[in-house]
Tab-separated table of C-alpha atoms in Angstrom:
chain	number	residue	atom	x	y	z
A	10	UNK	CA	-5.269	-19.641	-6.402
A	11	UNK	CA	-8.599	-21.176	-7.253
A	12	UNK	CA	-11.969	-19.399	-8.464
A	13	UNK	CA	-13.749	-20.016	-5.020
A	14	UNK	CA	-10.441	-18.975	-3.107
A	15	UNK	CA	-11.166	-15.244	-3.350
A	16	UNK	CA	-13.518	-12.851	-3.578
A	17	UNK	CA	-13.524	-9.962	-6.111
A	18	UNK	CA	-14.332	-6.803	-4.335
A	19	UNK	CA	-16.485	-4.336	-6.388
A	20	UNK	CA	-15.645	-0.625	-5.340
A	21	UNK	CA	-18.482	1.765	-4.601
A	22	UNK	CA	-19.877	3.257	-7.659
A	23	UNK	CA	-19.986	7.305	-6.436
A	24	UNK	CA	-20.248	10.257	-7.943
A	25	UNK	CA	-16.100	10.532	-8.203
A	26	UNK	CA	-13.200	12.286	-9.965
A	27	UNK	CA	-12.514	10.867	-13.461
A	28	UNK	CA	-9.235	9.520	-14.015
A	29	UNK	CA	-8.018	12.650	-15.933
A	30	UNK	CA	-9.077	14.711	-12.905
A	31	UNK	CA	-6.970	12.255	-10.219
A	32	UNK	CA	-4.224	12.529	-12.612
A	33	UNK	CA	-4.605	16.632	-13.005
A	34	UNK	CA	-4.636	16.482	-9.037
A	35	UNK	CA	-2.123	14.147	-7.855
A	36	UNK	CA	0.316	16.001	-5.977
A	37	UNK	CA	3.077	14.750	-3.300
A	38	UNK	CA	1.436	16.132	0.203
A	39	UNK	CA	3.625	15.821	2.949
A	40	UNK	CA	0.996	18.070	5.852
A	41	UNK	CA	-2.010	15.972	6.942
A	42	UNK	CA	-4.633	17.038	9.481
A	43	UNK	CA	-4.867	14.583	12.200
A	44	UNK	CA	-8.086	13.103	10.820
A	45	UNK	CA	-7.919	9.605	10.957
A	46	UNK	CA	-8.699	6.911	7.955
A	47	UNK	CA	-11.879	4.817	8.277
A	48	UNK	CA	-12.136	1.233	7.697
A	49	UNK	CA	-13.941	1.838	4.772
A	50	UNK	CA	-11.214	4.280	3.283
A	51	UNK	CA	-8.205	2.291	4.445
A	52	UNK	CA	-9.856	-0.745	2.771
A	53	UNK	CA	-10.520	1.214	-0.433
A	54	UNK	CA	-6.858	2.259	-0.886
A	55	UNK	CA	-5.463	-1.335	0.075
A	56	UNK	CA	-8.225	-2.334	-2.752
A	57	UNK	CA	-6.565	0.176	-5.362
A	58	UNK	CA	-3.346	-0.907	-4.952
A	59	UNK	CA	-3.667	-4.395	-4.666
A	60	UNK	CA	-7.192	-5.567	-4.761
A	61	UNK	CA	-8.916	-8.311	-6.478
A	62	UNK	CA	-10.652	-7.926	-9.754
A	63	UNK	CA	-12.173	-10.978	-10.821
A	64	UNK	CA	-12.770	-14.602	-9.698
A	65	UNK	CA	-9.490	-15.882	-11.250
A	66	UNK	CA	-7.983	-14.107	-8.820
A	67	UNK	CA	-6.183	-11.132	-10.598
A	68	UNK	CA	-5.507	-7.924	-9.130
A	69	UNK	CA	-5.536	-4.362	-9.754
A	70	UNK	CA	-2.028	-3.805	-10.333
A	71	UNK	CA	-0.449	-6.565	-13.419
A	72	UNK	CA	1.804	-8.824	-11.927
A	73	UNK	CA	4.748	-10.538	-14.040
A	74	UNK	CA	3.364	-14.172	-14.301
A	75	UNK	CA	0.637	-13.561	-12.411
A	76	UNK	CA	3.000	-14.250	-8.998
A	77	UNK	CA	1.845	-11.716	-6.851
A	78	UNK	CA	4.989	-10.712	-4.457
A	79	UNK	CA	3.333	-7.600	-3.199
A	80	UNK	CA	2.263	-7.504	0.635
A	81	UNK	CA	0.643	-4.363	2.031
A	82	UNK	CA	0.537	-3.494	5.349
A	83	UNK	CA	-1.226	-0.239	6.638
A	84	UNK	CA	-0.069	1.739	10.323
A	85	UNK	CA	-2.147	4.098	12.117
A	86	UNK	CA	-2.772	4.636	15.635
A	87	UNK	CA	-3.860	1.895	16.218
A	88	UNK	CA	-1.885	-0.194	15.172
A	89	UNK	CA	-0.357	-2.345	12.074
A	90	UNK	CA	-2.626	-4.322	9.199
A	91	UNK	CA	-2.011	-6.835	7.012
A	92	UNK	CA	-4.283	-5.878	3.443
A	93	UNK	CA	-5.333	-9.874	2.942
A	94	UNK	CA	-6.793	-9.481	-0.868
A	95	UNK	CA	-8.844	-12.975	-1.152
A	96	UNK	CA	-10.991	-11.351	1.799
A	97	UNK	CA	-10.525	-7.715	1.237
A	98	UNK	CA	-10.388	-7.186	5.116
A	99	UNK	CA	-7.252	-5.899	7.217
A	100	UNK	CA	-6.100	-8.183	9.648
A	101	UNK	CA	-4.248	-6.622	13.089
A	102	UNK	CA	-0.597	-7.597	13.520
A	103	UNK	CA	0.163	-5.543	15.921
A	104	UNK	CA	-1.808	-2.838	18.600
A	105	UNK	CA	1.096	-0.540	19.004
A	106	UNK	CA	1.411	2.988	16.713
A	107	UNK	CA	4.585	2.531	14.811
A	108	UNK	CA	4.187	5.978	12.868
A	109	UNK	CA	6.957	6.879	15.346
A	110	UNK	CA	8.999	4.179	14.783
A	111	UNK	CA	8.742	3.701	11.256
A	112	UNK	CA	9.790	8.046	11.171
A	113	UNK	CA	13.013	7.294	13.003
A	114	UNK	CA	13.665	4.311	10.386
A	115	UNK	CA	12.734	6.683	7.200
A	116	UNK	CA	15.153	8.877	8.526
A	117	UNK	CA	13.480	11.302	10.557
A	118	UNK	CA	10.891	12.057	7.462
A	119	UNK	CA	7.955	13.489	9.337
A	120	UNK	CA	5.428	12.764	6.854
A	121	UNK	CA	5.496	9.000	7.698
A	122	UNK	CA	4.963	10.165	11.662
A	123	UNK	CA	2.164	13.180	11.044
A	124	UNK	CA	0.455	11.156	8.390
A	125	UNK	CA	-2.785	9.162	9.977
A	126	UNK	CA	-2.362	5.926	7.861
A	127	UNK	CA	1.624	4.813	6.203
A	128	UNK	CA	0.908	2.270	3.620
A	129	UNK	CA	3.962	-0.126	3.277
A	130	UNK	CA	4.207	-1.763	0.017
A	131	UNK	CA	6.519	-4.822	0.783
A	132	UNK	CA	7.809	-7.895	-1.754
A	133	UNK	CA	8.767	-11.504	-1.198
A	134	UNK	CA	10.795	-11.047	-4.322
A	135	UNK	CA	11.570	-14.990	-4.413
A	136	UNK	CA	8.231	-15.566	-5.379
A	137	UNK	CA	8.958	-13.794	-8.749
A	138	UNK	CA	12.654	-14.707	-8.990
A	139	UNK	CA	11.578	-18.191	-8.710
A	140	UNK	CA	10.114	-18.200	-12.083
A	141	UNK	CA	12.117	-15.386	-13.711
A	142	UNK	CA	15.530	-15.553	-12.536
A	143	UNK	CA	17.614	-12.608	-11.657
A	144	UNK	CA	15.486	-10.569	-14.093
A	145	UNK	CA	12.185	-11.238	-11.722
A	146	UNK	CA	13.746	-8.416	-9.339
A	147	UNK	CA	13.345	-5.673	-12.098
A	148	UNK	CA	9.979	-6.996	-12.554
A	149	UNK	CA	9.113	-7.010	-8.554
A	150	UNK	CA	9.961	-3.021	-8.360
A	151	UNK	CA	7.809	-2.035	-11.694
A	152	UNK	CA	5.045	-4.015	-9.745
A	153	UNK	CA	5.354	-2.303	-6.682
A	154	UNK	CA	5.609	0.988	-9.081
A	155	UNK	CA	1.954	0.006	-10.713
A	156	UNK	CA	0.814	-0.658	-7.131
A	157	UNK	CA	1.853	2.639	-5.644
A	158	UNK	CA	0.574	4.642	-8.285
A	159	UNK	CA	-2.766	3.116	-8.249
A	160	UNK	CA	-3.075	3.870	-4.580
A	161	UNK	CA	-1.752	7.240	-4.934
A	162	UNK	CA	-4.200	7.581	-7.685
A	163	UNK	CA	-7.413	6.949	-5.516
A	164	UNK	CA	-6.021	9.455	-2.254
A	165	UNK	CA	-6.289	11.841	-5.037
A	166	UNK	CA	-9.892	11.100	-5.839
A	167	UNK	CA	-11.383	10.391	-2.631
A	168	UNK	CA	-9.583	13.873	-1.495
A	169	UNK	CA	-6.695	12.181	0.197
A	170	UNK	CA	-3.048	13.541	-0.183
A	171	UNK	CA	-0.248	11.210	0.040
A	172	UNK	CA	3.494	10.826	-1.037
A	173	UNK	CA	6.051	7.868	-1.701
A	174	UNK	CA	8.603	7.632	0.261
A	175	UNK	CA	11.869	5.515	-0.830
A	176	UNK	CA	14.262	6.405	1.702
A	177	UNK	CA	14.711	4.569	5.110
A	178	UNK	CA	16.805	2.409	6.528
A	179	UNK	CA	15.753	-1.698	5.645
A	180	UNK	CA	16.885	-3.101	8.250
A	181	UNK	CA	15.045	-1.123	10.530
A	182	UNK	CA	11.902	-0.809	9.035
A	183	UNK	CA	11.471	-4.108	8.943
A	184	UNK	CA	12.347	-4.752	12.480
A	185	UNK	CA	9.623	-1.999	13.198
A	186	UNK	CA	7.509	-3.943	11.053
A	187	UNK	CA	8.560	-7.563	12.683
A	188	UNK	CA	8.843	-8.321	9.031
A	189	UNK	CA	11.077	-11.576	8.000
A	190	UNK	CA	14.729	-11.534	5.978
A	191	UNK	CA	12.755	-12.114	2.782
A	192	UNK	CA	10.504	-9.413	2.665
A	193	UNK	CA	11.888	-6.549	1.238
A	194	UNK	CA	9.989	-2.723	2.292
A	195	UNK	CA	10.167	-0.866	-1.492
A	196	UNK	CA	7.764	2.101	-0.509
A	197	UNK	CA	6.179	4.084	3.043
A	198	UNK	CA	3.347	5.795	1.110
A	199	UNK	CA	2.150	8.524	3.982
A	200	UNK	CA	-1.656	9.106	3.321
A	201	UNK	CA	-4.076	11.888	4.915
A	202	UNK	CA	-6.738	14.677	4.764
A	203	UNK	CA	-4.412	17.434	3.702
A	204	UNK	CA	-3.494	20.374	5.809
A	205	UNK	CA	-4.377	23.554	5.192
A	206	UNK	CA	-2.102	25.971	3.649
């Protein structure tokens, strides 16, 4: 990845949280009004998690070797987004609401089907294996571990609740996904203005 390849994305400078108060708060929330995500907010998270930090190209999650085998995608109603870093923009894969789907595939969790936005942090773990052997698959899930953390991290301080989710079905959340063989789905990270209690 060259220097004029990407574009490092400066977040908003706000009166905000400080980290020890987003750590304090983080809680898994699994009842979200049905307040949808702006642009803005869904590009913010997708930013956290795997966002661009400098010319060079490197992100804000570390990455064994610098490889990079994190994707994220982002449903809501309408429809499923590809997080493309170098641009930090979404791009539409898809018009239909999956939410639905992707519940019946994370075995009936309602979370990932009430939730406004489901984050999907997905790997193309050859792309780490390649360089590291057998041992670059451990490396792919503590990437995907930084990832989800820093986007659970900022729902927390931009009043967001969210929760990870590691149980579904592969197979079929990547058909709902139209993802490829080599991707491999490692979180649904439900995200959303918290419901009242």
């Amino acid at each position: 990845m060259t220097a004029t390849a990407v574009r490092a994305y400066a977040p908003r400078h706000r009166a905000r949280p400080t980290l020890d108060d987003a750590l304090s708060g983080r809680r898994s929330v699994r009842q979200f009004t049905a307040r949808a995500l702006s642009e803005d907010q869904l590009l913010q998270l997708c930013w956290a998690a795997q966002g661009i930090t400098d010319p060079a190209g490197r992100r804000t999650a570390p990455s064994a070797g610098a490889r990079y085998p994190l994707e994220l995608l982002v449903v809501t109603a309408h429809g499923c987004f590809a997080y493309d870093p170098p641009h930090h923009r979404i791009v539409q894969r898809s018009l239909d609401d999956l939410r639905a789907a992707l519940q019946w595939a994370a075995l009936s969790q309602e979370p990932v089907g009430l939730s406004p936005a489901v984050f999907v942090i997905a790997a193309v773990p050859a792309r780490t294996t390649d360089q590291y052997g057998p041992r670059g698959e451990r490396y792919v899930h503590l990437e995907a571990g930084h990832a989800a953390q820093n986007l659970l991290l900022e729902a927390t301080a931009m009043g967001f609740g969210a929760v990870p989710i590691g149980a579904f079905d592969d197979a079929r959340v990547r058909e709902v996904l139209d993802l490829s063989g080599d991707r491999e789905v490692v979180y649904l990270i439900p995200v959303g203005e918290p419901a009242p209690q």
